[in-house]
Short mmCIF file of C-alpha atoms in Angstrom, two decimals:
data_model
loop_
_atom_site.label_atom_id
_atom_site.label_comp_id
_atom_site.label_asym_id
_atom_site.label_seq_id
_atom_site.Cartn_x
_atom_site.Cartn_y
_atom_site.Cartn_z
CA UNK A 1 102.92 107.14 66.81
CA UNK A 2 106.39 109.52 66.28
CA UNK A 3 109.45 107.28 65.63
CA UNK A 4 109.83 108.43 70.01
CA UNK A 5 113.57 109.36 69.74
CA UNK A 6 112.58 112.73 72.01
CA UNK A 7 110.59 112.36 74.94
CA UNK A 8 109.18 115.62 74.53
CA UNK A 9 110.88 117.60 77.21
CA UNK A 10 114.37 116.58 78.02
CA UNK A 11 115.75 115.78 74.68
CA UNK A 12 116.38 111.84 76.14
CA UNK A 13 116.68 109.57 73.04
CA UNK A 14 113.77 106.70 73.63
CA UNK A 15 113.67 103.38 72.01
CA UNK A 16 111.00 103.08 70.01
CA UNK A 17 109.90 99.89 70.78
CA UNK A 18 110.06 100.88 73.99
CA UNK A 19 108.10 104.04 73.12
CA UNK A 20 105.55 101.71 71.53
CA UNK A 21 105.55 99.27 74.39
CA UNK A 22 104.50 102.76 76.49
CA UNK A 23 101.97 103.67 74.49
CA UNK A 24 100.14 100.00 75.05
CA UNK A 25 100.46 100.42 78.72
CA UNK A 26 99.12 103.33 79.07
CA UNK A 27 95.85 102.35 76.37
CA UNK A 28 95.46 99.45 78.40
CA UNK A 29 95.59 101.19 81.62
CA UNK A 30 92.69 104.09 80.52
CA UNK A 31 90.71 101.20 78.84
CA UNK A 32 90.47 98.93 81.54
CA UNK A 33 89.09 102.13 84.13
CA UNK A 34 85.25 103.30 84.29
CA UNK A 35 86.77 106.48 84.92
CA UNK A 36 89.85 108.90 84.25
CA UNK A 37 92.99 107.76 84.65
CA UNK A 38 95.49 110.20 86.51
CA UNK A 39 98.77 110.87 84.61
CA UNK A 40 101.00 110.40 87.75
CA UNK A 41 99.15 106.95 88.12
CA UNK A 42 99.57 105.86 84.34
CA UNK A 43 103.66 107.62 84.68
CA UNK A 44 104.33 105.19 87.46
CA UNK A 45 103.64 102.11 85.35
CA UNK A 46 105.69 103.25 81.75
CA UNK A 47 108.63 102.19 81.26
CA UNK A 48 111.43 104.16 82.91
CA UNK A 49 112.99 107.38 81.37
CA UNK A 50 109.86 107.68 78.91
CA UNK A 51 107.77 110.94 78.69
CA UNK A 52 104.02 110.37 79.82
CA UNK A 53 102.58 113.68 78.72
CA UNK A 54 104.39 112.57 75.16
CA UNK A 55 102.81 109.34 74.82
CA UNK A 56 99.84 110.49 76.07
CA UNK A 57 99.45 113.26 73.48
CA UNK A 58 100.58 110.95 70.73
CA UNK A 59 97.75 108.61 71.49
CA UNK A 60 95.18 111.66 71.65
CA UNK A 61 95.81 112.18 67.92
CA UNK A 62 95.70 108.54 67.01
CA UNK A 63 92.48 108.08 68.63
CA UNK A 64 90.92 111.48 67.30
CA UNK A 65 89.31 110.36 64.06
CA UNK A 66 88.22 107.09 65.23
CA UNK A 67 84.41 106.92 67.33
CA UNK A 68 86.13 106.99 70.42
CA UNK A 69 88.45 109.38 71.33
CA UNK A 70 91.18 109.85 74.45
CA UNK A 71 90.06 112.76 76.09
CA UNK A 72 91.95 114.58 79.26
CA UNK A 73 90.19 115.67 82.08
CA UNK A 74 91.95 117.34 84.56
CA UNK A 75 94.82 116.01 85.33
CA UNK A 76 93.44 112.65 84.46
CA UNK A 77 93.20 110.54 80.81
CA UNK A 78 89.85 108.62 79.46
CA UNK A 79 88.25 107.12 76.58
CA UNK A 80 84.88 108.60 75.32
CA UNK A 81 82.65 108.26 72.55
CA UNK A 82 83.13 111.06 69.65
CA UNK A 83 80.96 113.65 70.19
CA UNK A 84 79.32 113.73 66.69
CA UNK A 85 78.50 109.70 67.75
CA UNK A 86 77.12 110.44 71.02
CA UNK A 87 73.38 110.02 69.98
CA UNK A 88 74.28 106.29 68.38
CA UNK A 89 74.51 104.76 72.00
CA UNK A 90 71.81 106.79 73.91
CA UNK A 91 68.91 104.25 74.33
CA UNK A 92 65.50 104.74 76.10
CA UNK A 93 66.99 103.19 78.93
CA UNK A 94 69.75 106.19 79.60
CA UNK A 95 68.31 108.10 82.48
CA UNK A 96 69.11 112.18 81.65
CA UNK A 97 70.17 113.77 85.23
CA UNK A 98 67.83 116.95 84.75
CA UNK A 99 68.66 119.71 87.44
CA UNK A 100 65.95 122.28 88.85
CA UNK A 101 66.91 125.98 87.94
CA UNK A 102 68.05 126.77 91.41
CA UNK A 103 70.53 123.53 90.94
CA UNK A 104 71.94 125.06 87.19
CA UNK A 105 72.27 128.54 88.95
CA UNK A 106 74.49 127.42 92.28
CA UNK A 107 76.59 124.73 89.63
CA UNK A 108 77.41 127.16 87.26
CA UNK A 109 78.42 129.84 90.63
CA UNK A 110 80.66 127.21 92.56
CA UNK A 111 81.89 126.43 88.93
CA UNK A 112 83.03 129.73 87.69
CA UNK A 113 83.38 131.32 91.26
CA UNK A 114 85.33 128.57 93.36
CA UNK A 115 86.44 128.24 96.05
CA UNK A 116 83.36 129.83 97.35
CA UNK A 117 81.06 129.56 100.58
CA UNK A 118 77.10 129.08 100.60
CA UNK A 119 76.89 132.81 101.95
CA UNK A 120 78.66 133.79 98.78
CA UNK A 121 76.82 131.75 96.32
CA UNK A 122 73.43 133.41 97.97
CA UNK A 123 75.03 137.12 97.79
CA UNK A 124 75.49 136.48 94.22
CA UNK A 125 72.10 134.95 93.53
CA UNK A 126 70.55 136.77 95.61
CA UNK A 127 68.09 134.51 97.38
CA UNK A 128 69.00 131.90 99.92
CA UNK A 129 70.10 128.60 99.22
CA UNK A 130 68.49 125.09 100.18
CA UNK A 131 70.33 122.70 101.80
CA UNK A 132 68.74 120.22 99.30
CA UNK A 133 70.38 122.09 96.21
CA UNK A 134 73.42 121.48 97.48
CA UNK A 135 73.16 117.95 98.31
CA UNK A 136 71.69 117.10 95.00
CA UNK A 137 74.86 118.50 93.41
CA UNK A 138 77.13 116.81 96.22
CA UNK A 139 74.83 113.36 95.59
CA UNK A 140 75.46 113.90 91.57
CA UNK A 141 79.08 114.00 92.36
CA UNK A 142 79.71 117.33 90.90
CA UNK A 143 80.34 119.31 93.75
CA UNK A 144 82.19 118.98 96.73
CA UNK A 145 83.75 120.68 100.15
CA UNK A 146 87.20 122.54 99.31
CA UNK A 147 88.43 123.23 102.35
CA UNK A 148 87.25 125.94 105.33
CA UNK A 149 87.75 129.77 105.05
CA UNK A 150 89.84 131.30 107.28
CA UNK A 151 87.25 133.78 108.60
CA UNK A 152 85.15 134.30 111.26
CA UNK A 153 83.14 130.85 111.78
CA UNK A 154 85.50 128.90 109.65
CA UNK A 155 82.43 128.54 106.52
CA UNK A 156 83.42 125.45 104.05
CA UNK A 157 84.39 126.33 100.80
CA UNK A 158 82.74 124.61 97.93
CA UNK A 159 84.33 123.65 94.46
CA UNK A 160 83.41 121.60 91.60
CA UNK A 161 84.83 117.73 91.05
CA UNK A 162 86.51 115.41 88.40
CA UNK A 163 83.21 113.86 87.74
CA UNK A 164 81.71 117.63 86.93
CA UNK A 165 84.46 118.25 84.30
CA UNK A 166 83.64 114.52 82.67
CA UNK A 167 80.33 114.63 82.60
CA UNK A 168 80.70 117.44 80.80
CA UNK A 169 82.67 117.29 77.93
CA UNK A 170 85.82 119.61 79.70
CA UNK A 171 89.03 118.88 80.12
CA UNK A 172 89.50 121.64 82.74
CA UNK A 173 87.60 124.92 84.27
CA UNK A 174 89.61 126.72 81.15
CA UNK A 175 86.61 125.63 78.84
CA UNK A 176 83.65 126.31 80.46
CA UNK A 177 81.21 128.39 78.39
CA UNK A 178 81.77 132.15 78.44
CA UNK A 179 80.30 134.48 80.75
CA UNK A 180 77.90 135.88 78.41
CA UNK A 181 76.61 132.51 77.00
CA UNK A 182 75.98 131.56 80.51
CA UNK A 183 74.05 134.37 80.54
CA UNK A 184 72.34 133.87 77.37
CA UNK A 185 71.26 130.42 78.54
CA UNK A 186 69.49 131.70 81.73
CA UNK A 187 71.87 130.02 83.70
CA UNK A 188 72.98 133.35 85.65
CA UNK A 189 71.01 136.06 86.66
CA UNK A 190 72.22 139.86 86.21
CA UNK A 191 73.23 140.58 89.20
CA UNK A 192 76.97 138.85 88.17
CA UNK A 193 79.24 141.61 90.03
CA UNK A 194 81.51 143.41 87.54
CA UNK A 195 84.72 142.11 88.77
CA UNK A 196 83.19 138.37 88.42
CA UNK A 197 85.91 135.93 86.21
CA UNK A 198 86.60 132.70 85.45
CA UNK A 199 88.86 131.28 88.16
CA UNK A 200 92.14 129.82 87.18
CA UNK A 201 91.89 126.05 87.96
CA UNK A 202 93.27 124.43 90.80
CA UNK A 203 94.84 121.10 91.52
CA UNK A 204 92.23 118.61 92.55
CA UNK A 205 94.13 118.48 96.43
CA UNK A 206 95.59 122.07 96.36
CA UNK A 207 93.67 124.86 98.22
CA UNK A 208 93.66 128.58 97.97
CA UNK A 209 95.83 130.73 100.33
CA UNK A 210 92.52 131.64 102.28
CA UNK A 211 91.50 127.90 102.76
CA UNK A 212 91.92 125.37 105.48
CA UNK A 213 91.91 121.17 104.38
CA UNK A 214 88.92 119.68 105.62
CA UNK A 215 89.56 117.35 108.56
CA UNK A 216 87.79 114.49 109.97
CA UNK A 217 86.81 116.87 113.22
CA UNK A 218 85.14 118.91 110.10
CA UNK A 219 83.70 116.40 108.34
CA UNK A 220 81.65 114.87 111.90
CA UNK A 221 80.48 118.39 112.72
CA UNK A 222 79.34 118.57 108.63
CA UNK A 223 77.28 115.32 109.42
CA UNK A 224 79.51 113.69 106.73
CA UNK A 225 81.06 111.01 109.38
CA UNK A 226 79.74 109.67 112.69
CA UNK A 227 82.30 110.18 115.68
CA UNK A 228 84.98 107.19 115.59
CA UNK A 229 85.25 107.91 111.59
CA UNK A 230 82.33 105.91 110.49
CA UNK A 231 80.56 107.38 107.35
CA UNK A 232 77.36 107.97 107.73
CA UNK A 233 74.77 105.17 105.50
#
């Protein structure tokens, strides 16, 4: 760890044991979670006056030559296994989620294309979509409903999750493969339009200037609650 003098932003002087006492906080805090940590959450708990992104970073390089590293993901902190270690703790046991071609095409289209509606993931691939593709991506916990264009019959938007970028290996939408190895993979057809990009990530809760925020009206006619605001089994 620095000697934590600067916080990083403001210039504030830091003690450093209380740097250091940050720093165990917030390693306890993404060690005792299955799943990413958000830096707002892991803020909240340091002590006061102390730069989060700071420690944060400084225990990203501690942790980088060791078999588990801290990793970002989103806007949210975790502890994974190196990469080049991966293969030590895969057993026979580890069940490998293995997605039909029609599931790889709409993942990697909602991925590099969100927010976007079914009838825009079908224009681009052009074939229609199954309602079972989209569950199985929804079920995975990769994909979920953004929000609802406002167009004509108000279509939901679809957009890729947390759980998408950490299953992954990505700390946001900034590092998903390149267009053309996409391509190269098989994992998009040619019919990409010209003007097709990567989108600039969103926050996980903020929507696009064309989107509504699904309500709980929405989510009953989706099928995704029963009336009252009982989920469905």
């Amino acid at each position: 760890m620095a000697d934590g003098n600067d916080d990083g932003e403001g210039g504030t002087i830091v003690d450093p044991r209380r740097l250091h006492e940050a720093a165990r906080i917030a390693e306890a805090l993404v060690f005792a979670s299955a799943g990413p940590v958000s830096q707002s959450y892991i803020a909240d708990r340091l002590p006061r006056g102390v730069d989060v992104l700071h420690v944060m970073r400084e225990l990203k390089g501690l942790y980088a030559g060791r078999g588990v590293n801290l990793v970002q993901v989103d806007d949210g902190w975790a502890f994974r296994t190196a990469p080049d270690l991966s293969f030590v703790i895969r057993t026979d046991e580890t069940e490998v989620r293995k997605l039909s071609r029609a599931a790889l095409e709409v993942l990697s289209i909602i991925a590099y294309h969100q927010p976007v509606t079914r009838a825009e993931i079908e224009d681009i691939r052009g074939v229609q979509t199954s309602r079972g593709t989209l569950d199985v991506l929804m079920e995975a916990g990769w994909v979920r409903f953004r929000g609802r264009r406002r167009t004509p019959g108000r279509p939901v938007t679809f957009g890729t999750t947390r759980d998408f970028l950490d299953h992954f290996g990505l700390e946001e939408l900034r590092d998903l493969p390149g267009l053309e190895e996409l391509k190269g993979a098989g994992l998009l057809s040619g019919r990409i339009p010209s003007n097709f990009q990567v989108p600039l990530p969103l926050g996980e809760d903020e929507l696009a200037e064309d989107e509504d925020p699904i309500t709980q009206l929405d989510l009953e006619e989706l099928g995704l609650l029963t009336p009252g605001g009982k989920e469905d089994e």
